[in-house]
């Protein structure tokens, strides 16, 4: 059984591009090591991430995330036990704040247990966004 969770957060004001690239590089190598897959979207102001993997690995990541001062206002959107992976690997990408603002407002209000149709919309947004 895999644990899959999604959260939204806000970037620390003044977070530099170099800090973001470092965060992405660390995440990519840790996640490969920990068998964590998913998608991280960043607008310059907001983060939206889905992560999935073995329970213990996702627990550990969630604990580190809560202590990370590069973001704040972290809200759990959903937290599910899944039989199959939703994503092959881990990817990160930029989205405009404008594109994310209105769904994020709705999802933040519905967390930590988004209804199934909203979970599907969130996954679809992450799936269709081009990443690097
Ligand atoms: C928005 C956001 C998303 C993050 N995503 C991940 C992630 O997917 N995997 C990961 O290992 N660390 C992620 N981090 C970084 C962790 O909070 C933590 O700094 C890092 O895992 C520590 O790794 P280290 O012990 O190798 O330095 C993220 C941080 C932020 C602010």
mmCIF file of C-alpha atoms and ligand atoms in Angstrom:
data_model
loop_
_atom_site.group_PDB
_atom_site.id
_atom_site.type_symbol
_atom_site.label_atom_id
_atom_site.label_comp_id
_atom_site.label_asym_id
_atom_site.label_seq_id
_atom_site.Cartn_x
_atom_site.Cartn_y
_atom_site.Cartn_z
ATOM 1 C CA UNK A 1 0.000 0.000 0.000
ATOM 2 C CA UNK A 2 1.224 3.450 -0.936
ATOM 3 C CA UNK A 3 0.479 6.698 0.821
ATOM 4 C CA UNK A 4 -0.382 9.560 -1.512
ATOM 5 C CA UNK A 5 -0.857 13.062 -0.184
ATOM 6 C CA UNK A 6 -1.172 16.551 -1.575
ATOM 7 C CA UNK A 7 -0.530 19.899 0.051
ATOM 8 C CA UNK A 8 -0.555 23.571 -0.790
ATOM 9 C CA UNK A 9 1.828 26.099 0.723
ATOM 10 C CA UNK A 10 3.117 29.615 0.225
ATOM 11 C CA UNK A 11 6.740 30.388 -0.568
ATOM 12 C CA UNK A 12 8.675 32.378 2.015
ATOM 13 C CA UNK A 13 8.650 35.991 0.790
ATOM 14 C CA UNK A 14 11.952 36.734 -0.921
ATOM 15 C CA UNK A 15 12.722 33.088 -1.700
ATOM 16 C CA UNK A 16 15.422 33.245 -4.370
ATOM 17 C CA UNK A 17 15.487 31.375 -7.658
ATOM 18 C CA UNK A 18 18.744 29.753 -6.525
ATOM 19 C CA UNK A 19 17.003 28.438 -3.381
ATOM 20 C CA UNK A 20 14.192 27.042 -5.491
ATOM 21 C CA UNK A 21 16.583 25.225 -7.815
ATOM 22 C CA UNK A 22 18.436 23.805 -4.825
ATOM 23 C CA UNK A 23 15.145 22.646 -3.301
ATOM 24 C CA UNK A 24 14.204 20.935 -6.562
ATOM 25 C CA UNK A 25 17.604 19.268 -6.924
ATOM 26 C CA UNK A 26 17.495 17.948 -3.334
ATOM 27 C CA UNK A 27 13.921 16.749 -3.773
ATOM 28 C CA UNK A 28 14.753 14.966 -7.012
ATOM 29 C CA UNK A 29 17.639 13.011 -5.504
ATOM 30 C CA UNK A 30 15.958 12.282 -2.143
ATOM 31 C CA UNK A 31 12.762 11.144 -3.855
ATOM 32 C CA UNK A 32 14.636 8.806 -6.191
ATOM 33 C CA UNK A 33 16.406 7.348 -3.148
ATOM 34 C CA UNK A 34 13.137 7.037 -1.174
ATOM 35 C CA UNK A 35 10.966 5.691 -4.036
ATOM 36 C CA UNK A 36 8.764 8.761 -3.856
ATOM 37 C CA UNK A 37 7.046 9.912 -7.031
ATOM 38 C CA UNK A 38 4.782 12.876 -7.694
ATOM 39 C CA UNK A 39 4.600 16.408 -9.028
ATOM 40 C CA UNK A 40 5.596 19.763 -7.527
ATOM 41 C CA UNK A 41 4.103 22.913 -9.054
ATOM 42 C CA UNK A 42 5.483 26.359 -8.240
ATOM 43 C CA UNK A 43 4.180 29.767 -9.232
ATOM 44 C CA UNK A 44 6.788 31.951 -7.572
ATOM 45 C CA UNK A 45 4.358 32.441 -4.673
ATOM 46 C CA UNK A 46 2.529 29.163 -4.191
ATOM 47 C CA UNK A 47 3.510 25.510 -4.081
ATOM 48 C CA UNK A 48 1.215 22.611 -4.858
ATOM 49 C CA UNK A 49 2.596 19.117 -4.521
ATOM 50 C CA UNK A 50 1.431 15.517 -4.783
ATOM 51 C CA UNK A 51 3.788 12.928 -3.314
ATOM 52 C CA UNK A 52 3.339 9.190 -3.096
ATOM 53 C CA UNK A 53 5.405 6.274 -1.934
ATOM 54 C CA UNK A 54 5.934 3.803 0.891
ATOM 55 C CA UNK A 55 4.223 4.919 4.100
ATOM 56 C CA UNK A 56 7.449 5.391 6.096
ATOM 57 C CA UNK A 57 9.125 7.413 3.346
ATOM 58 C CA UNK A 58 6.125 9.717 2.908
ATOM 59 C CA UNK A 59 5.826 10.153 6.698
ATOM 60 C CA UNK A 60 9.457 11.186 6.881
ATOM 61 C CA UNK A 61 9.063 13.647 4.020
ATOM 62 C CA UNK A 62 5.930 15.153 5.525
ATOM 63 C CA UNK A 63 7.758 15.739 8.839
ATOM 64 C CA UNK A 64 10.645 17.479 7.040
ATOM 65 C CA UNK A 65 8.240 19.581 4.973
ATOM 66 C CA UNK A 66 6.439 20.873 8.055
ATOM 67 C CA UNK A 67 9.761 22.128 9.470
ATOM 68 C CA UNK A 68 10.997 23.749 6.247
ATOM 69 C CA UNK A 69 11.132 27.547 6.571
ATOM 70 C CA UNK A 70 11.210 28.056 2.802
ATOM 71 C CA UNK A 71 7.420 27.819 2.865
ATOM 72 C CA UNK A 72 4.529 28.489 5.254
ATOM 73 C CA UNK A 73 0.736 28.234 5.444
ATOM 74 C CA UNK A 74 0.985 24.546 4.619
ATOM 75 C CA UNK A 75 -2.402 22.887 4.176
ATOM 76 C CA UNK A 76 -2.918 19.172 3.676
ATOM 77 C CA UNK A 77 -5.401 18.705 0.829
ATOM 78 C CA UNK A 78 -5.789 14.936 0.834
ATOM 79 C CA UNK A 79 -4.058 11.902 2.294
ATOM 80 C CA UNK A 80 -4.973 8.545 0.744
ATOM 81 C CA UNK A 81 -3.914 4.914 0.782
ATOM 82 C CA UNK A 82 -3.527 3.737 -2.813
ATOM 83 C CA UNK A 83 -2.751 0.334 -4.339
ATOM 84 C CA UNK A 84 -1.090 1.715 -7.447
ATOM 85 C CA UNK A 85 1.162 4.614 -8.242
ATOM 86 C CA UNK A 86 -0.371 7.567 -9.990
ATOM 87 C CA UNK A 87 2.951 8.853 -11.337
ATOM 88 C CA UNK A 88 6.094 7.129 -12.618
ATOM 89 C CA UNK A 89 8.656 9.559 -11.348
ATOM 90 C CA UNK A 90 8.968 12.904 -9.618
ATOM 91 C CA UNK A 91 8.713 16.095 -11.631
ATOM 92 C CA UNK A 92 8.620 19.808 -10.901
ATOM 93 C CA UNK A 93 7.318 22.673 -13.000
ATOM 94 C CA UNK A 94 6.190 26.272 -13.093
ATOM 95 C CA UNK A 95 2.583 27.379 -13.401
ATOM 96 C CA UNK A 96 1.279 30.936 -13.345
ATOM 97 C CA UNK A 97 -0.156 32.151 -10.048
ATOM 98 C CA UNK A 98 -3.201 33.256 -12.038
ATOM 99 C CA UNK A 99 -3.822 29.701 -13.256
ATOM 100 C CA UNK A 100 -3.515 28.241 -9.779
ATOM 101 C CA UNK A 101 -5.105 30.962 -7.627
ATOM 102 C CA UNK A 102 -8.773 30.071 -7.865
ATOM 103 C CA UNK A 103 -8.530 26.257 -7.585
ATOM 104 C CA UNK A 104 -6.043 26.687 -4.723
ATOM 105 C CA UNK A 105 -8.473 28.849 -2.825
ATOM 106 C CA UNK A 106 -11.149 26.175 -3.199
ATOM 107 C CA UNK A 107 -8.836 23.266 -2.349
ATOM 108 C CA UNK A 108 -7.386 25.029 0.695
ATOM 109 C CA UNK A 109 -10.934 25.430 2.023
ATOM 110 C CA UNK A 110 -11.753 21.741 1.386
ATOM 111 C CA UNK A 111 -8.549 20.248 2.851
ATOM 112 C CA UNK A 112 -7.538 17.919 4.460
ATOM 113 C CA UNK A 113 -10.048 15.643 2.725
ATOM 114 C CA UNK A 114 -10.981 16.869 -0.713
ATOM 115 C CA UNK A 115 -13.979 15.104 -2.241
ATOM 116 C CA UNK A 116 -13.130 12.598 -4.987
ATOM 117 C CA UNK A 117 -14.073 14.888 -7.881
ATOM 118 C CA UNK A 118 -11.752 17.595 -6.580
ATOM 119 C CA UNK A 119 -8.936 15.052 -6.058
ATOM 120 C CA UNK A 120 -9.415 14.092 -9.709
ATOM 121 C CA UNK A 121 -9.202 17.740 -10.803
ATOM 122 C CA UNK A 122 -6.076 18.315 -8.740
ATOM 123 C CA UNK A 123 -4.381 15.243 -10.206
ATOM 124 C CA UNK A 124 -5.440 16.301 -13.713
ATOM 125 C CA UNK A 125 -3.929 19.757 -13.226
ATOM 126 C CA UNK A 126 -0.647 18.209 -12.081
ATOM 127 C CA UNK A 127 -0.702 15.676 -14.914
ATOM 128 C CA UNK A 128 -1.272 18.193 -17.693
ATOM 129 C CA UNK A 129 1.213 20.791 -16.517
ATOM 130 C CA UNK A 130 4.528 20.639 -18.315
ATOM 131 C CA UNK A 131 7.391 19.973 -15.987
ATOM 132 C CA UNK A 132 11.165 19.683 -16.156
HETATM 133 C C1 LIG B 1 7.448 23.136 -1.257
HETATM 134 C C2 LIG B 1 8.512 22.158 -0.862
HETATM 135 C C3 LIG B 1 8.515 20.895 -1.423
HETATM 136 C C4 LIG B 1 9.497 19.966 -1.061
HETATM 137 N N1 LIG B 1 9.474 18.723 -1.615
HETATM 138 C C5 LIG B 1 10.384 17.817 -1.237
HETATM 139 C C6 LIG B 1 10.373 16.500 -1.772
HETATM 140 O O1 LIG B 1 9.524 16.146 -2.604
HETATM 141 N N2 LIG B 1 11.326 15.637 -1.350
HETATM 142 C C7 LIG B 1 12.285 15.975 -0.447
HETATM 143 O O2 LIG B 1 13.122 15.148 -0.094
HETATM 144 N N3 LIG B 1 12.333 17.213 0.075
HETATM 145 C C8 LIG B 1 11.417 18.139 -0.301
HETATM 146 N N4 LIG B 1 11.473 19.398 0.219
HETATM 147 C C9 LIG B 1 12.597 19.740 1.103
HETATM 148 C C10 LIG B 1 12.392 19.207 2.512
HETATM 149 O O3 LIG B 1 11.564 20.093 3.240
HETATM 150 C C11 LIG B 1 13.758 19.094 3.223
HETATM 151 O O4 LIG B 1 14.414 20.336 3.229
HETATM 152 C C12 LIG B 1 14.661 18.109 2.544
HETATM 153 O O5 LIG B 1 13.989 16.914 2.275
HETATM 154 C C13 LIG B 1 15.878 17.797 3.425
HETATM 155 O O6 LIG B 1 16.728 16.991 2.682
HETATM 156 P P1 LIG B 1 18.240 16.712 3.135
HETATM 157 O O7 LIG B 1 18.132 16.134 4.501
HETATM 158 O O8 LIG B 1 18.743 15.777 2.095
HETATM 159 O O9 LIG B 1 18.919 18.076 3.099
HETATM 160 C C14 LIG B 1 10.509 20.338 -0.136
HETATM 161 C C15 LIG B 1 10.482 21.615 0.425
HETATM 162 C C16 LIG B 1 9.510 22.533 0.057
HETATM 163 C C17 LIG B 1 9.528 23.897 0.662
#
